[in-house]
Amino acid sequence: MNRLWSLEVVFLLCVTCCYAVKVVDVDIICNSATNHSFCSNLLNSKIGGNKDLVSLTEYSIDVLRGNVSNTVNLINKLIEQNGGNFNLTYHYNMCLIHFDITKGALGSVEYAEELFKMRNYLAMIPTMESIVFNAWECLSGDTPSDPPYHDTSLLPVYADVVMLVANVVLSILKYLTQA
Ligand SMILES: *[C@@H]1O[C@H](CO)[C@@H](O)[C@H](O)[C@H]1NC(C)=O
Ligand SMILES: *[C@@H]1O[C@H](CO)[C@@H](O)[C@H](O)[C@H]1NC(C)=O
Ligand SMILES: *[C@@H]1O[C@H](CO)[C@@H](O)[C@H](O)[C@H]1NC(C)=O
């Protein structure tokens, strides 16, 4: 009985251990990304430490959080600078809702970090998809019939980076959740 128990514990430890150190080549991960070169640049920029799927997920979530925070800060600055232009402030306020902490991307990144700590990688997938969708909504305007808002600020570039990084996380999760 006791012996069986310890065998089971050893078995569980082994499963946890092997799951945690699953390694997939960056080139293969990035084959399912929307932008292969962006994906491999990002994942190869991880200096030192482990390159297994769990470590790469943690690394790219950290990058995503930084990029989403930068975007929120940029939007707040743009709202301040364009106070006189009604259309622009309207557009930026819509983008702020898509990116901020309550309903937007920043809240989703924090939720994804909690899911990551709990190793609930499967639930991270819809969370990343909602971040891609939030960024897309900010870029594409508020109604489908509208042409994309002609925004000459850095915001479209920032929102695009957020979409690409969230997509890289999705590409890693695809392999991580196959284990
Ligand atoms: C892919 O990402 C690179 C940056 O790594 C960028 O220069 C290039 O324009 C992107 N291509 C597309 C189609 O978005
Ligand atoms: C996104 O994050 C990376 C890594 O921290 C940084 O190099 C890059 O400048 C950031 N880009 C934006 C638009 O925030
Ligand atoms: C604001 O948008 C309306 C409706 O699209 C347009 O008619 C108006 O010219 C715009 N105003 C400015 C200052 O761009």
mmCIF file of C-alpha atoms and ligand atoms in Angstrom:
data_model
loop_
_atom_site.group_PDB
_atom_site.id
_atom_site.type_symbol
_atom_site.label_atom_id
_atom_site.label_comp_id
_atom_site.label_asym_id
_atom_site.label_seq_id
_atom_site.Cartn_x
_atom_site.Cartn_y
_atom_site.Cartn_z
ATOM 1 C CA MET A 1 0.000 0.000 0.000
ATOM 2 C CA ASN A 2 2.678 2.443 1.081
ATOM 3 C CA ARG A 3 4.901 1.377 -1.736
ATOM 4 C CA LEU A 4 2.101 1.885 -4.248
ATOM 5 C CA TRP A 5 1.550 5.348 -2.880
ATOM 6 C CA SER A 6 5.143 6.395 -3.312
ATOM 7 C CA LEU A 7 5.192 4.951 -6.811
ATOM 8 C CA GLU A 8 2.204 7.105 -7.633
ATOM 9 C CA VAL A 9 3.918 10.182 -6.203
ATOM 10 C CA VAL A 10 7.013 9.490 -8.261
ATOM 11 C CA PHE A 11 4.848 9.055 -11.334
ATOM 12 C CA LEU A 12 3.059 12.383 -10.724
ATOM 13 C CA LEU A 13 6.341 14.207 -10.134
ATOM 14 C CA CYS A 14 7.657 12.811 -13.368
ATOM 15 C CA VAL A 15 4.597 13.938 -15.346
ATOM 16 C CA THR A 16 4.843 17.430 -13.831
ATOM 17 C CA CYS A 17 8.533 17.561 -14.531
ATOM 18 C CA CYS A 18 8.293 16.409 -18.160
ATOM 19 C CA TYR A 19 5.360 18.674 -18.906
ATOM 20 C CA ALA A 20 7.278 21.650 -17.506
ATOM 21 C CA VAL A 21 10.397 21.124 -19.588
ATOM 22 C CA LYS A 22 8.757 20.480 -22.943
ATOM 23 C CA VAL A 23 10.898 22.086 -25.623
ATOM 24 C CA VAL A 24 9.822 22.954 -29.159
ATOM 25 C CA ASP A 25 12.086 24.677 -31.642
ATOM 26 C CA VAL A 26 11.365 28.418 -32.006
ATOM 27 C CA ASP A 27 11.176 28.025 -35.776
ATOM 28 C CA ILE A 28 8.435 25.416 -35.437
ATOM 29 C CA ILE A 29 6.480 27.450 -32.859
ATOM 30 C CA CYS A 30 6.590 30.465 -35.178
ATOM 31 C CA ASN A 31 5.268 28.525 -38.183
ATOM 32 C CA SER A 32 1.776 29.087 -36.800
ATOM 33 C CA ALA A 33 2.342 32.777 -35.991
ATOM 34 C CA THR A 34 0.894 35.524 -38.213
ATOM 35 C CA ASN A 35 4.354 37.036 -38.629
ATOM 36 C CA HIS A 36 7.123 34.442 -38.534
ATOM 37 C CA SER A 37 10.028 36.896 -38.363
ATOM 38 C CA PHE A 38 8.422 38.977 -35.621
ATOM 39 C CA CYS A 39 7.782 35.781 -33.660
ATOM 40 C CA SER A 40 11.296 34.375 -33.989
ATOM 41 C CA ASN A 41 12.892 37.770 -33.249
ATOM 42 C CA LEU A 42 10.842 38.007 -30.074
ATOM 43 C CA LEU A 43 11.473 34.468 -28.834
ATOM 44 C CA ASN A 44 15.171 34.552 -29.718
ATOM 45 C CA SER A 45 15.528 37.823 -27.785
ATOM 46 C CA LYS A 46 15.138 35.872 -24.559
ATOM 47 C CA ILE A 47 18.646 35.966 -23.131
ATOM 48 C CA GLY A 48 19.731 33.141 -20.848
ATOM 49 C CA GLY A 49 17.514 30.923 -18.751
ATOM 50 C CA ASN A 50 15.414 28.103 -20.098
ATOM 51 C CA LYS A 51 13.911 27.969 -23.563
ATOM 52 C CA ASP A 52 11.201 25.447 -22.789
ATOM 53 C CA LEU A 53 7.575 26.248 -23.634
ATOM 54 C CA VAL A 54 6.635 27.340 -20.102
ATOM 55 C CA SER A 55 9.610 29.734 -19.860
ATOM 56 C CA LEU A 56 8.902 31.150 -23.326
ATOM 57 C CA THR A 57 5.262 31.719 -22.350
ATOM 58 C CA GLU A 58 6.322 33.563 -19.193
ATOM 59 C CA TYR A 59 8.822 35.654 -21.147
ATOM 60 C CA SER A 60 6.377 36.668 -23.877
ATOM 61 C CA ILE A 61 3.611 37.461 -21.346
ATOM 62 C CA ASP A 62 6.094 39.826 -19.628
ATOM 63 C CA VAL A 63 6.792 41.515 -22.972
ATOM 64 C CA LEU A 64 3.057 41.724 -23.670
ATOM 65 C CA ARG A 65 2.376 43.375 -20.316
ATOM 66 C CA GLY A 66 5.049 46.003 -21.059
ATOM 67 C CA ASN A 67 3.633 46.654 -24.529
ATOM 68 C CA VAL A 68 0.042 46.933 -23.281
ATOM 69 C CA SER A 69 1.132 49.320 -20.480
ATOM 70 C CA ASN A 70 3.041 51.425 -22.996
ATOM 71 C CA THR A 71 -0.076 51.583 -25.161
ATOM 72 C CA VAL A 72 -2.308 52.670 -22.262
ATOM 73 C CA ASN A 73 0.218 55.401 -21.339
ATOM 74 C CA LEU A 74 0.394 56.549 -24.962
ATOM 75 C CA ILE A 75 -3.417 56.750 -25.248
ATOM 76 C CA ASN A 76 -3.646 58.812 -22.045
ATOM 77 C CA LYS A 77 -1.007 61.192 -23.410
ATOM 78 C CA LEU A 78 -2.836 61.467 -26.769
ATOM 79 C CA ILE A 79 -6.143 62.254 -25.029
ATOM 80 C CA GLU A 80 -4.383 65.023 -23.116
ATOM 81 C CA GLN A 81 -2.727 66.447 -26.243
ATOM 82 C CA ASN A 82 -5.804 66.368 -28.503
ATOM 83 C CA GLY A 83 -8.377 67.795 -26.114
ATOM 84 C CA GLY A 84 -9.622 70.243 -28.763
ATOM 85 C CA ASN A 85 -10.343 67.675 -31.462
ATOM 86 C CA PHE A 86 -13.621 65.972 -30.707
ATOM 87 C CA ASN A 87 -13.287 63.142 -33.254
ATOM 88 C CA LEU A 88 -9.784 62.255 -32.165
ATOM 89 C CA THR A 89 -10.549 62.315 -28.449
ATOM 90 C CA TYR A 90 -13.596 60.141 -29.136
ATOM 91 C CA HIS A 91 -11.410 57.639 -31.012
ATOM 92 C CA TYR A 92 -8.737 57.637 -28.283
ATOM 93 C CA ASN A 93 -11.320 57.199 -25.545
ATOM 94 C CA MET A 94 -12.731 54.175 -27.375
ATOM 95 C CA CYS A 95 -9.213 52.770 -27.639
ATOM 96 C CA LEU A 96 -8.650 53.392 -23.930
ATOM 97 C CA ILE A 97 -11.696 51.234 -23.139
ATOM 98 C CA HIS A 98 -10.260 48.472 -25.351
ATOM 99 C CA PHE A 99 -6.870 48.651 -23.636
ATOM 100 C CA ASP A 100 -7.458 49.651 -20.026
ATOM 101 C CA ILE A 101 -7.522 47.586 -16.877
ATOM 102 C CA THR A 102 -11.278 47.300 -16.318
ATOM 103 C CA LYS A 103 -12.564 45.756 -19.533
ATOM 104 C CA GLY A 104 -9.616 45.915 -21.869
ATOM 105 C CA ALA A 105 -6.291 44.342 -22.705
ATOM 106 C CA LEU A 106 -4.467 45.375 -19.507
ATOM 107 C CA GLY A 107 -7.061 43.579 -17.383
ATOM 108 C CA SER A 108 -6.752 40.525 -19.642
ATOM 109 C CA VAL A 109 -2.949 40.453 -19.315
ATOM 110 C CA GLU A 110 -3.268 40.472 -15.524
ATOM 111 C CA TYR A 111 -5.823 37.681 -15.717
ATOM 112 C CA ALA A 112 -3.518 35.706 -18.026
ATOM 113 C CA GLU A 113 -0.685 36.090 -15.505
ATOM 114 C CA GLU A 114 -2.912 34.570 -12.807
ATOM 115 C CA LEU A 115 -3.902 31.706 -15.110
ATOM 116 C CA PHE A 116 -0.220 31.132 -15.909
ATOM 117 C CA LYS A 117 0.658 30.842 -12.205
ATOM 118 C CA MET A 118 -2.126 28.269 -11.826
ATOM 119 C CA ARG A 119 -0.792 26.467 -14.934
ATOM 120 C CA ASN A 120 -4.196 26.823 -16.558
ATOM 121 C CA TYR A 121 -2.667 27.216 -20.012
ATOM 122 C CA LEU A 122 -5.846 26.212 -21.819
ATOM 123 C CA ALA A 123 -7.808 29.113 -20.310
ATOM 124 C CA MET A 124 -5.083 31.520 -21.437
ATOM 125 C CA ILE A 125 -6.066 30.947 -25.076
ATOM 126 C CA PRO A 126 -9.407 32.854 -25.053
ATOM 127 C CA THR A 127 -7.747 35.539 -22.900
ATOM 128 C CA MET A 128 -5.040 36.100 -25.553
ATOM 129 C CA GLU A 129 -7.687 36.038 -28.291
ATOM 130 C CA SER A 130 -9.615 38.786 -26.505
ATOM 131 C CA ILE A 131 -6.437 40.929 -26.393
ATOM 132 C CA VAL A 132 -5.953 40.481 -30.154
ATOM 133 C CA PHE A 133 -9.602 41.433 -30.655
ATOM 134 C CA ASN A 134 -9.341 44.510 -28.387
ATOM 135 C CA ALA A 135 -6.324 45.805 -30.314
ATOM 136 C CA TRP A 136 -8.049 45.078 -33.612
ATOM 137 C CA GLU A 137 -11.154 47.006 -32.513
ATOM 138 C CA CYS A 138 -9.041 50.024 -31.595
ATOM 139 C CA LEU A 139 -7.323 49.878 -34.991
ATOM 140 C CA SER A 140 -10.371 49.204 -37.117
ATOM 141 C CA GLY A 141 -12.804 51.767 -35.749
ATOM 142 C CA ASP A 142 -15.957 51.400 -33.806
ATOM 143 C CA THR A 143 -18.442 50.182 -36.380
ATOM 144 C CA PRO A 144 -17.697 47.600 -39.072
ATOM 145 C CA SER A 145 -18.959 49.976 -41.794
ATOM 146 C CA ASP A 146 -16.442 52.657 -40.791
ATOM 147 C CA PRO A 147 -13.131 52.756 -42.593
ATOM 148 C CA PRO A 148 -10.186 52.362 -40.170
ATOM 149 C CA TYR A 149 -9.718 55.597 -38.255
ATOM 150 C CA HIS A 150 -7.012 57.639 -39.957
ATOM 151 C CA ASP A 151 -4.687 57.994 -36.989
ATOM 152 C CA THR A 152 -1.256 59.471 -37.671
ATOM 153 C CA SER A 153 -0.013 58.999 -34.087
ATOM 154 C CA LEU A 154 2.124 56.061 -32.914
ATOM 155 C CA LEU A 155 -0.987 54.307 -31.601
ATOM 156 C CA PRO A 156 -1.587 52.077 -34.671
ATOM 157 C CA VAL A 157 2.025 50.854 -34.441
ATOM 158 C CA TYR A 158 1.697 50.144 -30.712
ATOM 159 C CA ALA A 159 -1.643 48.369 -31.138
ATOM 160 C CA ASP A 160 -0.149 46.283 -33.945
ATOM 161 C CA VAL A 161 2.765 45.226 -31.701
ATOM 162 C CA VAL A 162 0.256 44.178 -29.008
ATOM 163 C CA MET A 163 -1.619 42.067 -31.576
ATOM 164 C CA LEU A 164 1.583 40.437 -32.790
ATOM 165 C CA VAL A 165 2.909 39.646 -29.292
ATOM 166 C CA ALA A 166 -0.454 38.200 -28.160
ATOM 167 C CA ASN A 167 -0.379 36.102 -31.327
ATOM 168 C CA VAL A 168 3.111 34.810 -30.404
ATOM 169 C CA VAL A 169 1.775 33.764 -26.982
ATOM 170 C CA LEU A 170 -1.046 31.928 -28.785
ATOM 171 C CA SER A 171 1.479 30.136 -30.980
ATOM 172 C CA ILE A 172 3.383 28.875 -27.906
ATOM 173 C CA LEU A 173 0.167 27.875 -26.127
ATOM 174 C CA LYS A 174 -0.799 25.766 -29.112
ATOM 175 C CA TYR A 175 2.146 23.454 -28.331
ATOM 176 C CA LEU A 176 2.026 23.830 -24.542
ATOM 177 C CA THR A 177 -1.590 22.673 -24.368
ATOM 178 C CA GLN A 178 -0.845 19.644 -26.557
ATOM 179 C CA ALA A 179 1.244 18.046 -23.794
HETATM 180 C C1 LIG B 1 6.667 41.251 -39.608
HETATM 181 O O1 LIG B 1 7.444 41.747 -38.550
HETATM 182 C C2 LIG B 1 8.572 42.503 -38.952
HETATM 183 C C3 LIG B 1 9.324 42.885 -37.701
HETATM 184 O O2 LIG B 1 9.862 41.784 -37.075
HETATM 185 C C4 LIG B 1 8.129 43.720 -39.748
HETATM 186 O O3 LIG B 1 9.262 44.416 -40.198
HETATM 187 C C5 LIG B 1 7.277 43.261 -40.922
HETATM 188 O O4 LIG B 1 6.765 44.405 -41.569
HETATM 189 C C6 LIG B 1 6.140 42.392 -40.445
HETATM 190 N N1 LIG B 1 5.412 41.889 -41.594
HETATM 191 C C7 LIG B 1 4.096 41.931 -41.659
HETATM 192 C C8 LIG B 1 3.475 41.334 -42.882
HETATM 193 O O5 LIG B 1 3.402 42.439 -40.778
HETATM 194 C C1 LIG B 2 7.363 46.053 -26.711
HETATM 195 O O1 LIG B 2 8.203 45.417 -25.753
HETATM 196 C C2 LIG B 2 9.536 45.219 -26.203
HETATM 197 C C3 LIG B 2 10.281 44.419 -25.149
HETATM 198 O O2 LIG B 2 10.155 45.007 -23.897
HETATM 199 C C4 LIG B 2 10.188 46.563 -26.465
HETATM 200 O O3 LIG B 2 11.483 46.359 -26.956
HETATM 201 C C5 LIG B 2 9.350 47.318 -27.488
HETATM 202 O O4 LIG B 2 9.891 48.618 -27.661
HETATM 203 C C6 LIG B 2 7.916 47.436 -27.014
HETATM 204 N N1 LIG B 2 7.120 48.107 -28.049
HETATM 205 C C7 LIG B 2 6.084 48.877 -27.744
HETATM 206 C C8 LIG B 2 5.365 49.483 -28.894
HETATM 207 O O5 LIG B 2 5.704 49.077 -26.585
HETATM 208 C C1 LIG B 3 -15.589 64.595 -37.323
HETATM 209 O O1 LIG B 3 -16.343 63.536 -37.919
HETATM 210 C C2 LIG B 3 -17.470 63.982 -38.639
HETATM 211 C C3 LIG B 3 -18.274 62.734 -39.043
HETATM 212 O O2 LIG B 3 -17.451 61.717 -39.552
HETATM 213 C C4 LIG B 3 -16.981 64.805 -39.827
HETATM 214 O O3 LIG B 3 -18.083 65.251 -40.579
HETATM 215 C C5 LIG B 3 -16.177 65.987 -39.298
HETATM 216 O O4 LIG B 3 -15.631 66.705 -40.382
HETATM 217 C C6 LIG B 3 -15.044 65.514 -38.396
HETATM 218 N N1 LIG B 3 -14.378 66.667 -37.787
HETATM 219 C C7 LIG B 3 -13.058 66.805 -37.763
HETATM 220 C C8 LIG B 3 -12.534 68.024 -37.052
HETATM 221 O O5 LIG B 3 -12.298 66.004 -38.275
#
